[in-house]
XYZ file of C-alpha atoms in Angstrom:
603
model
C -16.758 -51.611 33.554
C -12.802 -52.008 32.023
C -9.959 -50.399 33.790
C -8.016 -47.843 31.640
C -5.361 -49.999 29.065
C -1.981 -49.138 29.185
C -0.231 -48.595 25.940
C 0.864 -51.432 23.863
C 4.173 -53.458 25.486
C 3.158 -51.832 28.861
C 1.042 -52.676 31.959
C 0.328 -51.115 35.109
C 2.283 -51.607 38.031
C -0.337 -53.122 40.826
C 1.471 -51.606 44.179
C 2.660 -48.186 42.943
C 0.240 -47.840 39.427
C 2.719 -46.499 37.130
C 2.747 -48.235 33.332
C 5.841 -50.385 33.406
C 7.232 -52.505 30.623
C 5.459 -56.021 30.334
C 8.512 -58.306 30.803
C 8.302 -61.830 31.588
C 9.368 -61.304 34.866
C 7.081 -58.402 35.448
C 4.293 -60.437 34.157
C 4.508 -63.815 35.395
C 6.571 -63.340 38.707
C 6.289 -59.633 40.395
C 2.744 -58.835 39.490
C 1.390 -61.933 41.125
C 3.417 -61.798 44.072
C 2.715 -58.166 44.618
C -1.235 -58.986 44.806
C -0.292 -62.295 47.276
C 1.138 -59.294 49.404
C -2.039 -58.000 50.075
C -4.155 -60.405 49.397
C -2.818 -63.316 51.283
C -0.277 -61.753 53.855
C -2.257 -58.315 54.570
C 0.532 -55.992 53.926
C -1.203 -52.476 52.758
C 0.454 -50.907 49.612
C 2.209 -48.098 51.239
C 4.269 -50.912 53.315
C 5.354 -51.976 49.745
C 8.029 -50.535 47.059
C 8.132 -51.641 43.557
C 8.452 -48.514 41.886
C 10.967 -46.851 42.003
C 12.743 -49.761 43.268
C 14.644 -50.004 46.826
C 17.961 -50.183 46.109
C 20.767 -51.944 48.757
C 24.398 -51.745 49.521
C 26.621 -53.214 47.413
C 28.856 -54.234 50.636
C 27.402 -54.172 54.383
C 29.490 -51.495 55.339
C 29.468 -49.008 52.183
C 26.110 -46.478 53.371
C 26.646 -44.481 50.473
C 26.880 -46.765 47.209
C 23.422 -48.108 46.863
C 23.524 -50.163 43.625
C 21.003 -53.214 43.822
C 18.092 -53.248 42.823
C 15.163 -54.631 44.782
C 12.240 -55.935 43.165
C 9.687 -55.930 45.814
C 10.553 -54.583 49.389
C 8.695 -54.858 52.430
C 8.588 -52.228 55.418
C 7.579 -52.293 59.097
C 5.493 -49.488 58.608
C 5.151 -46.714 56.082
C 8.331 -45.100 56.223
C 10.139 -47.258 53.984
C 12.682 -46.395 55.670
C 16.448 -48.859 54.982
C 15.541 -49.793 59.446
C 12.417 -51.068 58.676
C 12.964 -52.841 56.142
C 11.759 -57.016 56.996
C 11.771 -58.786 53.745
C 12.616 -58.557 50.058
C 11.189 -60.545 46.907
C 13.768 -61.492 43.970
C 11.381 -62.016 41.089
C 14.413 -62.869 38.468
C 14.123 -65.408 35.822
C 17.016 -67.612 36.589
C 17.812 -71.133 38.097
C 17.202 -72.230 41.487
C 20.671 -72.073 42.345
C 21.686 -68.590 40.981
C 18.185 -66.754 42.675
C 19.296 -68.312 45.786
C 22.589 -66.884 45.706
C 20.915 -63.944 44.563
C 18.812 -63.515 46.986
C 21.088 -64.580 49.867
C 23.312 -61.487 48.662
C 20.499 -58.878 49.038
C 19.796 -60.063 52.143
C 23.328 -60.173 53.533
C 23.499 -55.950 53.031
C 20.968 -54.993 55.166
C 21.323 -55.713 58.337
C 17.182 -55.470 59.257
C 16.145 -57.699 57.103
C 14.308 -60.904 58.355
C 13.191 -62.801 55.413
C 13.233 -62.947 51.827
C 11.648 -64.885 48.711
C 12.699 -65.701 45.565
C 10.136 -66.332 43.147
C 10.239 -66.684 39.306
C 6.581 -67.597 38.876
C 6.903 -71.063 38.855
C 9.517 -72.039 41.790
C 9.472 -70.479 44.871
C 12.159 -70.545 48.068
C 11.008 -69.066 51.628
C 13.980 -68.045 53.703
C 15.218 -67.063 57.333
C 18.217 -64.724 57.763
C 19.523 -65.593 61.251
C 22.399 -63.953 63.477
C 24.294 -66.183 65.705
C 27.524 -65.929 67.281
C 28.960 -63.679 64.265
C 27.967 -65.178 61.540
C 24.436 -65.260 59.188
C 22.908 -68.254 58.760
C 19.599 -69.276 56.405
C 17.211 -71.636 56.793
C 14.009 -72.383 54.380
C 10.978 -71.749 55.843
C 7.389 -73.147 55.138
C 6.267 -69.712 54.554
C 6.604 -65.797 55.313
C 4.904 -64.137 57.771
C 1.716 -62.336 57.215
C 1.708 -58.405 58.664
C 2.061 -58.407 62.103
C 3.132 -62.124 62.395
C 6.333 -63.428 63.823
C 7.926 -66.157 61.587
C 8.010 -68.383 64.458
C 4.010 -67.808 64.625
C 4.082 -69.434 61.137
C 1.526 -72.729 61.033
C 0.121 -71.888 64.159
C -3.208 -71.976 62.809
C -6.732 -71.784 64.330
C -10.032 -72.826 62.055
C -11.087 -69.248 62.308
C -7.590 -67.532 61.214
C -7.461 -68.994 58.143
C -8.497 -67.384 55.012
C -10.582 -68.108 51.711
C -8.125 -68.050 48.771
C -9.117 -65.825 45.573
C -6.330 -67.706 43.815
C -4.464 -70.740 44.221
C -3.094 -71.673 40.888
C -0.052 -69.875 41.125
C 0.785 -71.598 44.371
C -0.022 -74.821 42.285
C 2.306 -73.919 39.756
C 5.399 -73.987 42.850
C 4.272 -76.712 44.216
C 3.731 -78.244 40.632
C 7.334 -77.738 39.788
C 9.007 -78.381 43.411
C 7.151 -82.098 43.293
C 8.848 -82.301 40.007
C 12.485 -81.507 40.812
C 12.124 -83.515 44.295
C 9.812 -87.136 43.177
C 11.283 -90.274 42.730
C 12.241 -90.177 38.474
C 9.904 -93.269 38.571
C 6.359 -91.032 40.344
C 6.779 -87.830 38.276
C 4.214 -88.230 35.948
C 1.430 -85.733 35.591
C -0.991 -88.258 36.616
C 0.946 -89.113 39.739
C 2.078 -85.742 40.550
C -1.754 -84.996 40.637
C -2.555 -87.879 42.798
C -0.101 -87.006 45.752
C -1.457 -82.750 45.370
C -4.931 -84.116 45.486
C -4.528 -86.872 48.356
C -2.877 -83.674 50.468
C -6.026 -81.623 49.252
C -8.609 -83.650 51.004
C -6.841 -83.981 53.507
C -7.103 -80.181 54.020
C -10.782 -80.191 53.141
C -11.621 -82.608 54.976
C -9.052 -81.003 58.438
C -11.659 -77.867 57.619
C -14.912 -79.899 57.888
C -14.095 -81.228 60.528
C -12.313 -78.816 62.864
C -13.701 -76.717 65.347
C -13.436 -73.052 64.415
C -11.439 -72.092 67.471
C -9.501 -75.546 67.678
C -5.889 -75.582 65.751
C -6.286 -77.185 62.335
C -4.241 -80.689 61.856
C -3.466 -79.580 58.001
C -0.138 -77.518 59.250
C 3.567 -77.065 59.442
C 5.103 -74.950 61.425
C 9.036 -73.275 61.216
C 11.000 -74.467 63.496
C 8.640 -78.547 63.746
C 10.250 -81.331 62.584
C 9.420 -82.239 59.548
C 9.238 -85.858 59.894
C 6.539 -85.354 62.657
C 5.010 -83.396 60.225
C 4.835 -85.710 57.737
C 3.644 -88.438 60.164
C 0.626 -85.911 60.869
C -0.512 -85.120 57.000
C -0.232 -88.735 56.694
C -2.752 -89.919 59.912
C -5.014 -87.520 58.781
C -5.219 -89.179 55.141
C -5.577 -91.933 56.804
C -8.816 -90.338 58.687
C -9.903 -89.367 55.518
C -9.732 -92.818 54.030
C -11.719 -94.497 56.849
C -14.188 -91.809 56.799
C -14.598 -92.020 52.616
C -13.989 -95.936 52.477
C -16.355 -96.678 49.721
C -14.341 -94.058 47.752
C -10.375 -94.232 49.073
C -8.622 -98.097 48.786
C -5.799 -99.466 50.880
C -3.258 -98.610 47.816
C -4.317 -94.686 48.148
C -1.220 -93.170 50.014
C 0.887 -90.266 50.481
C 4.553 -91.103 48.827
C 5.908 -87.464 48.663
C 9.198 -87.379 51.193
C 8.653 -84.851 54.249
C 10.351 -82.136 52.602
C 8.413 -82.286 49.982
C 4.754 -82.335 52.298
C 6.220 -79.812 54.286
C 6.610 -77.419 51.073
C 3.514 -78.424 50.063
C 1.276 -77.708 53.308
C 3.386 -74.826 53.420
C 2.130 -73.054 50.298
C -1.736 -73.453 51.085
C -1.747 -74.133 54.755
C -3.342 -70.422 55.743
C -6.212 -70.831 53.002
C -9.644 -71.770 53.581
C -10.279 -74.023 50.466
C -14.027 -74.595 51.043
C -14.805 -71.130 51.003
C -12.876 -69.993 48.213
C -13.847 -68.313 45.298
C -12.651 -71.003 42.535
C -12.998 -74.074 42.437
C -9.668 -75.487 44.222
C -9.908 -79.050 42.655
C -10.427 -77.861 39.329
C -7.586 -75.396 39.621
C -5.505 -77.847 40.750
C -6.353 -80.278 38.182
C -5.760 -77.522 35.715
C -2.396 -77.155 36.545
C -1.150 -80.545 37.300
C -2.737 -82.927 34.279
C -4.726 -80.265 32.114
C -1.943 -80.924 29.459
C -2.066 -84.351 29.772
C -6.312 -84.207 29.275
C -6.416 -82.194 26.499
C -3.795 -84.432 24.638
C -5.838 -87.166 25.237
C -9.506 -86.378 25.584
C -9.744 -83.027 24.639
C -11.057 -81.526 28.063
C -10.585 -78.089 29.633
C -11.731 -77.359 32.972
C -14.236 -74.773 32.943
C -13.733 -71.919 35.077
C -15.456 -71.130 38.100
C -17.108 -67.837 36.995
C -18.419 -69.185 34.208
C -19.842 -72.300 35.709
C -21.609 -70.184 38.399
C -22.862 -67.968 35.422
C -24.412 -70.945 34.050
C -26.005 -72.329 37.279
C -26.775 -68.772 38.011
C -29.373 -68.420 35.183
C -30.845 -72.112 35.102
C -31.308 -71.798 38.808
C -31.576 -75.080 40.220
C -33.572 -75.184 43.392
C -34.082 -78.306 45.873
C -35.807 -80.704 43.868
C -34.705 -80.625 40.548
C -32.715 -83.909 38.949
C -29.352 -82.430 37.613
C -27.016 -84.476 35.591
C -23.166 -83.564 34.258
C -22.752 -86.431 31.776
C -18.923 -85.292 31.218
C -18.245 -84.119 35.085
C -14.453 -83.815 34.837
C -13.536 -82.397 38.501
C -17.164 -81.551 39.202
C -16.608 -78.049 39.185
C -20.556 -77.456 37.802
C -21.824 -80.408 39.928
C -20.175 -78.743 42.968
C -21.448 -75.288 42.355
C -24.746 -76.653 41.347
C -24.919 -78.277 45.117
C -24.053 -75.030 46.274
C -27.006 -73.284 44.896
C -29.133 -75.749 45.840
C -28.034 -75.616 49.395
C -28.652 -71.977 49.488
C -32.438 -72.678 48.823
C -32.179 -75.781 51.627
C -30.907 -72.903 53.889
C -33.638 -69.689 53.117
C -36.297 -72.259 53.435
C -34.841 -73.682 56.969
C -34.575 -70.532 58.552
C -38.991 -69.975 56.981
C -39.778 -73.248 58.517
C -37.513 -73.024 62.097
C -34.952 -76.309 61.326
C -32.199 -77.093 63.647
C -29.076 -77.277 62.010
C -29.108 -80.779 62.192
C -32.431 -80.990 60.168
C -30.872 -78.364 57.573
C -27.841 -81.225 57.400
C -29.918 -83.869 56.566
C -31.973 -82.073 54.034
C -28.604 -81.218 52.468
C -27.306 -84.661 52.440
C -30.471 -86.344 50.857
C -30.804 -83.568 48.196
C -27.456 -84.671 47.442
C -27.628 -88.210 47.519
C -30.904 -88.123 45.786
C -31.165 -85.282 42.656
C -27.110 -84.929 41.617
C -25.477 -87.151 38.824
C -22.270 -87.301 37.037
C -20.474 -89.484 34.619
C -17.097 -89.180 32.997
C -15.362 -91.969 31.283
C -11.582 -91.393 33.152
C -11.611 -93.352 36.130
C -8.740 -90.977 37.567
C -11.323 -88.044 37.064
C -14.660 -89.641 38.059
C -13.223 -90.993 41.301
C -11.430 -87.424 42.135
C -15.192 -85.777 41.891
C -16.445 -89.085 43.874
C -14.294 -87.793 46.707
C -15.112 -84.157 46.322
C -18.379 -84.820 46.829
C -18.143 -86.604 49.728
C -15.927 -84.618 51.134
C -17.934 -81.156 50.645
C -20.997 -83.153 51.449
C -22.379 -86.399 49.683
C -23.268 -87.099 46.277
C -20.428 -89.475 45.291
C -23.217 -92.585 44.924
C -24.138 -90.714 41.783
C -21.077 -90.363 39.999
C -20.303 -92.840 37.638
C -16.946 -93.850 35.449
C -18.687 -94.452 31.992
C -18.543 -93.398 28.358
C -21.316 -91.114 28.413
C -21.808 -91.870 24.486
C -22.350 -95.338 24.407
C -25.524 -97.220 24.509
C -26.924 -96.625 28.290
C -27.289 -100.880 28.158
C -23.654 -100.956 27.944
C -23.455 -99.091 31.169
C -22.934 -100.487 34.863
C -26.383 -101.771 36.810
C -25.637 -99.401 39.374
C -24.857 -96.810 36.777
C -28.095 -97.481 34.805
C -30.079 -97.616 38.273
C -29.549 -94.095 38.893
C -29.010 -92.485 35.327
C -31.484 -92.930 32.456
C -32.429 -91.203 29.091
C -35.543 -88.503 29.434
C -35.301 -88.239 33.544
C -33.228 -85.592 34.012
C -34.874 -82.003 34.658
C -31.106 -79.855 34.246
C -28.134 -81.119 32.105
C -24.556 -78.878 32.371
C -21.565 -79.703 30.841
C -18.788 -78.584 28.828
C -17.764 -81.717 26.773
C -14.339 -82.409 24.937
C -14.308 -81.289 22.061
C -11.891 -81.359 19.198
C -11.076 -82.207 15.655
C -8.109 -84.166 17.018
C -10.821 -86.939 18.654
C -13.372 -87.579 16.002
C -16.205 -90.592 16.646
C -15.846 -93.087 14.818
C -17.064 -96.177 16.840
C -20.514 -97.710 15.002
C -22.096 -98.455 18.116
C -21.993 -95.005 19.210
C -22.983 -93.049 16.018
C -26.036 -95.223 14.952
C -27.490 -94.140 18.091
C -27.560 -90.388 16.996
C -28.620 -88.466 14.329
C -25.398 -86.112 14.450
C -24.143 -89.820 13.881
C -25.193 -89.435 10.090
C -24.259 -87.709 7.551
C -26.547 -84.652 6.736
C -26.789 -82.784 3.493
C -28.584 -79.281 2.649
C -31.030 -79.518 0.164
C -31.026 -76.396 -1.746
C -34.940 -76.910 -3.230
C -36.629 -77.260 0.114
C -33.685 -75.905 2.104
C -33.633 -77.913 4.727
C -31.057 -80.568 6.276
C -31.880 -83.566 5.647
C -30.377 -86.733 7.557
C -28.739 -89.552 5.561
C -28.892 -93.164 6.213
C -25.147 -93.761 5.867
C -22.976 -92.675 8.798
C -20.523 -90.506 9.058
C -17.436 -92.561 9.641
C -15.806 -93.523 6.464
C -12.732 -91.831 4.434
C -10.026 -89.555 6.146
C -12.449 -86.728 7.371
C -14.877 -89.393 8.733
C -16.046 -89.514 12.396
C -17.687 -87.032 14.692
C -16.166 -84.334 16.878
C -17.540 -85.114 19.839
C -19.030 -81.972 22.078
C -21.537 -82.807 18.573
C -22.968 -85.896 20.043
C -22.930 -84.556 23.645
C -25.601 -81.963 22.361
C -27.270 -84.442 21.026
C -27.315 -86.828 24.580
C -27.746 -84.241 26.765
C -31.468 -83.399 24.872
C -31.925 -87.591 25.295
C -30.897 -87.398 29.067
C -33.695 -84.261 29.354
C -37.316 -84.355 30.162
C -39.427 -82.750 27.902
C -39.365 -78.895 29.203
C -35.581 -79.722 30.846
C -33.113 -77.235 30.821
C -29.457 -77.860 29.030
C -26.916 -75.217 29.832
C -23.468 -76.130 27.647
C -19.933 -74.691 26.074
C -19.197 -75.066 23.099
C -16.932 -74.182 20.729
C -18.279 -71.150 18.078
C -17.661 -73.207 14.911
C -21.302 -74.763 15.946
C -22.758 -71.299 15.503
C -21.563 -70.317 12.527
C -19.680 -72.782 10.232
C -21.961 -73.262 6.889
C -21.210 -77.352 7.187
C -22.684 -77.244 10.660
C -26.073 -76.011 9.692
C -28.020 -79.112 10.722
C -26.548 -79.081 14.211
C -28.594 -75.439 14.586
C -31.401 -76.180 12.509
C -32.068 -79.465 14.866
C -31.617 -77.600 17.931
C -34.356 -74.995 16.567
C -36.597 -77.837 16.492
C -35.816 -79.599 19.428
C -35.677 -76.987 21.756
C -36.411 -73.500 22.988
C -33.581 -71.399 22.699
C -33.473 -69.142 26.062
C -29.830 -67.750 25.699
C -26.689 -67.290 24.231
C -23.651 -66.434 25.954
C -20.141 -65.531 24.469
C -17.685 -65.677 26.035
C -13.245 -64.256 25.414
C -11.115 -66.218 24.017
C -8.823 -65.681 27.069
C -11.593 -67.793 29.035
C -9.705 -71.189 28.707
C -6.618 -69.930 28.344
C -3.935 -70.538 28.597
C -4.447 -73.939 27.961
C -6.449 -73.463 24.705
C -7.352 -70.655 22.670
C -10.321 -72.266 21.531
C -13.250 -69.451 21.107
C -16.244 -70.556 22.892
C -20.172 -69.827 23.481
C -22.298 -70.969 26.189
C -26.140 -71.981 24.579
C -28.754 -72.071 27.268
C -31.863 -73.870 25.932
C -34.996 -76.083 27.053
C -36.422 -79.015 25.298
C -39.778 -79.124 23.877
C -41.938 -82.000 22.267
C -41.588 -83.554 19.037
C -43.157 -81.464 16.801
C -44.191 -78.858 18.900
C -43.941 -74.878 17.193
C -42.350 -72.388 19.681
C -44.256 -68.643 19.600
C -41.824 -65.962 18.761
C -39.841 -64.926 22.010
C -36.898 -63.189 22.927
C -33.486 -64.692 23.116
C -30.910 -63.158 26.029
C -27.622 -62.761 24.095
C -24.777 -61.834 25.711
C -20.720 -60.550 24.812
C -18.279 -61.070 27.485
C -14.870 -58.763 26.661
C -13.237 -60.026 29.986
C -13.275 -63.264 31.879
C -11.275 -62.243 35.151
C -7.761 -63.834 34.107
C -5.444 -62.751 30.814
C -4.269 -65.223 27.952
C -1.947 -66.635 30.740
C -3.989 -67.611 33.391
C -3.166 -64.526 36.015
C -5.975 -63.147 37.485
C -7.455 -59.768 36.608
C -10.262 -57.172 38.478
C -12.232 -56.846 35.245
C -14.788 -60.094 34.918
C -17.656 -59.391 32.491
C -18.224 -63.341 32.751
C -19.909 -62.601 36.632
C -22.236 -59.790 35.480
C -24.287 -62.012 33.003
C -26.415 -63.470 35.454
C -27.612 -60.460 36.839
C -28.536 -58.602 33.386
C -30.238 -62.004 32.315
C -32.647 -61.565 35.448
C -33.080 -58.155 34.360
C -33.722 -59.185 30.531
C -36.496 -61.629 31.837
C -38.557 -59.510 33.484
C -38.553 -56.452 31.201
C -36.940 -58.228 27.581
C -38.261 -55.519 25.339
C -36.107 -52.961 26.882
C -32.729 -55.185 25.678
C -34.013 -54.877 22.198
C -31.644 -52.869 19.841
């Protein structure tokens, strides 16, 4: 069900619901932190003031001229009274320097307030207002207090206080742009930038696995600790991480970043629970720190969470199915796909009376023994490597290859565990992209898509050339074209492909063969689009998801229904902030519904 639209130019205002002007600031900077309020730090609306705005002194000692604006206040209680007032958030698109000074000012005129943020949607600054001896002093703090919390209680963390996250990517984006500003010139690259947010992220998955859920979590930093010591702590447990995850970490893996900058850092994400959020934190993460740099290069997008549990949602998986990514990225459908699984480990543990150490084991070998993944970036494959072993084995089967070369030219240990025609599940969104064509003759002579095709118009059919399609300035092969075509080889017959694509192979006239061979080649079970807001707002590309199951050479499919589907909303707007309508996590549910009862979905 959609939410009433404001007008045109407008939105509505998340803490006080009035339709305000969509500004950039609104947009990007006080929206977001307005729903981190109560999300993250469990302040209730009526503790909050957006709308009409608080305003504050123009000097400390001048009650009556009340000129400045506030953009988000926060109360004691819900008075909102000028006494209660604890902390204020400057959501002003300007420099570093000038929202500190800004926000220094505010806080100087009233004389209750304790803390105060300035955020512009992509840099953020924590502070302390402090009395002593006369004078106000400021310090930057790791964090604000949550409702009810003293700052000083700040990274004093239990296992069991801390909190799934429904969105990280905006703290991402700060830390993103603070690593940035604060690196060496010589480590700032996306790619290494990445590296040092990722090495701190398992070390917070792995401080969750492997904490007690009343003992107080390593992955911390606390106001008034020094930072140094702090450092020296994220940095041990890395290297617990590495010992534990050998076969995946090497001796050159470290943590550069200086302590300021891992004290920011832990500061930003140290309340979350990442292993029971509801994205997938990797993939978010990767999505902000080298998605540019990956769709430059190779054309990928990271699929988003909803949509990948959609997809795993309706090919249901269960405990002894062979399941095989062949352009895994992050792992976000590997990981979900585990998840699934696991559920089923779980129901049928508590049928049969396991232990919980029997349900682990059954967990790790279905793991270990039915989940594949290959992607040709060694950055990428070895990032899912240690997300799977971190969340809970797997890594053996992920592999740094080109999926689309001959499976010869693969690694033994590669070939050992992934072969054409074994595979009972295949999910993947592959790049795809005019900008990367296939040219390589290697790779195309193994595929029909290789070829050229043409349409003959007396028998009206496709019909595949011998020559391949390589040669002159439009020659070569998008890509996500031969991934359909290798995910059907990696199948069984009766094997289930679930994949995104972009809508071009659905409808453009050239790209008739691609749909005519898929007609043949497989049962068609369902087709899902999907807004074009779903991969933004790194590409606007408009994209459908084709569910489908191979059948044999030759053999004719009886007339059945196919599940179609139109998403409107995917969760998140054109630039990435998160929204309550999601029409993306309701497919699942009506496709369950369609196959039981299909004629009742008929128009």
């Amino acid at each position: 069900m959609t939410t009433k639209q404001p007008k045109e130019g407008y939105i509505i205002d998340f803490i006080s619901g009035q339709e305000i002007k969509a500004t950039p600031e609104e947009v990007d900077a006080t929206q977001i932190f307005s729903k981190r309020l109560i999300e993250e730090y469990e302040y209730s609306k009526e503790q909050i003031q957006t709308r009409p705005q608080h305003f504050v002194r123009k000097t400390p000692s001048d009650e009556a001229k009340k000129e400045w604006p506030v953009d988000i206040s926060i109360f004691k209680g819900k008075s909102r009274t000028e006494s209660d007032l604890v902390g204020i958030i400057e959501c002003k698109k300007k420099t570093r320097k000038d929202g500190l000074e800004q926000l220094k000012l505010y806080m100087d005129m009233c004389s209750s307030i304790q803390w105060g943020v300035w955020f512009n949607g992509e840099e953020q600054i924590n502070l302390q207002k402090i009395k002593k001896d006369g004078d106000i002093l400021y310090f930057e703090i790791p964090n604000i207090p949550k409702n009810g919390q003293r700052i000083e209680d700040i990274g004093k963390y239990k296992r069991c206080d801390l909190k799934p996250a429904k969105d990280l990517k905006s703290h991402f984006k700060v830390i993103n742009n603070y690593l940035y500003g604060n690196m060496k010139k010589d480590d700032t690259s996306t790619r290494n930038r990445a590296k040092q947010i990722i090495n701190l992220l398992f070390c917070k998955i792995y401080d969750e696995q492997y904490t007690g859920k009343n003992e107080e979590v390593t992955f911390r930093a606390g106001v008034y600790e020094d930072k140094e010591l702090v450092a020296k702590r994220i940095k041990e447990l890395f290297i617990q991480v590495k010992n534990r995850f050998n076969d995946v970490f090497e001796d050159e893996d470290i943590i550069t970043l200086d302590p300021d900058s891992i004290v920011f850092a832990v500061g930003q994400i140290q309340e979350f629970c990442i292993t029971e959020s509801e994205r997938d934190v990797i993939g978010d993460a990767f999505e902000v720190f080298v998605s540019k740099a990956l769709k430059d290069e190779d054309g990928q997008f990271f699929t988003p969470r909803n949509v990948i549990k959609m997809i795993v949602d309706i090919i249901n998986p269960d405990e002894k199915t062979m399941i095989v990514d062949p352009a895994c990225g992050t792992g976000g459908f590997l990981i979900e796909s585990l998840r699934h699984v696991w559920g089923k480990v779980e129901e049928n543990a508590k049928k049969l009376g396991w232990s919980d150490k029997r349900v682990e084991e059954e967990k790790q070998y279905v793991a270990t023994t039915y989940f594949r993944g290959i992607d040709k970036d060694s950055f990428v494959a070895k990032v899912t490597k240690a997300y799977m072993a971190v969340v809970g084995d797997g890594r053996g089967g992920v592999f740094c290859e080109n999926s689309l070369e001959d499976v010869k030219e693969w690694s033994n240990k590669c070939q050992d565990k992934i072969d054409l025609g074994k595979f009972d599940i295949v999910l993947t969104n592959p790049p795809f992209g005019s900008k990367i064509p296939i040219r390589d003759e290697k790779i195309l002579k193994q595929f029909a898509f290789g070829h050229k095709w043409k349409f003959d118009k007396k028998s009206k059919q496709w019909e595949q050339q011998s020559e391949l399609n390589n040669k002159g300035k439009k020659g070569g092969v998008e890509p996500q074209i031969l991934f359909i075509e290798r995910c059907l080889q990696l199948l069984k017959i009766g094997g289930k492909m679930g994949i995104v694509l972009p809508d071009g192979i659905y409808g453009n006239d050239k790209l008739g063969y691609i749909r005519e061979y898929l007609k043949k080649h497989t049962k068609i079970l369902a087709i899902i689009d999907v807004p074009s807001e779903t991969f933004q707002p790194n590409t606007s590309t408009k994209t459908t998801i084709l569910v489908a199951e191979k059948i044999k050479e030759g053999e004719k499919i009886d007339d059945h229904y196919i599940f179609m589907a139109i998403c409107e909303t995917c969760g998140h707007d054109r630039r990435g902030n998160s929204m309550p309508d999601d029409d993306v996590s309701l497919v699942s549910e009506k496709y369950f519904e369609f196959m039981k009862a299909p004629k009742k979905f008929v128009l």
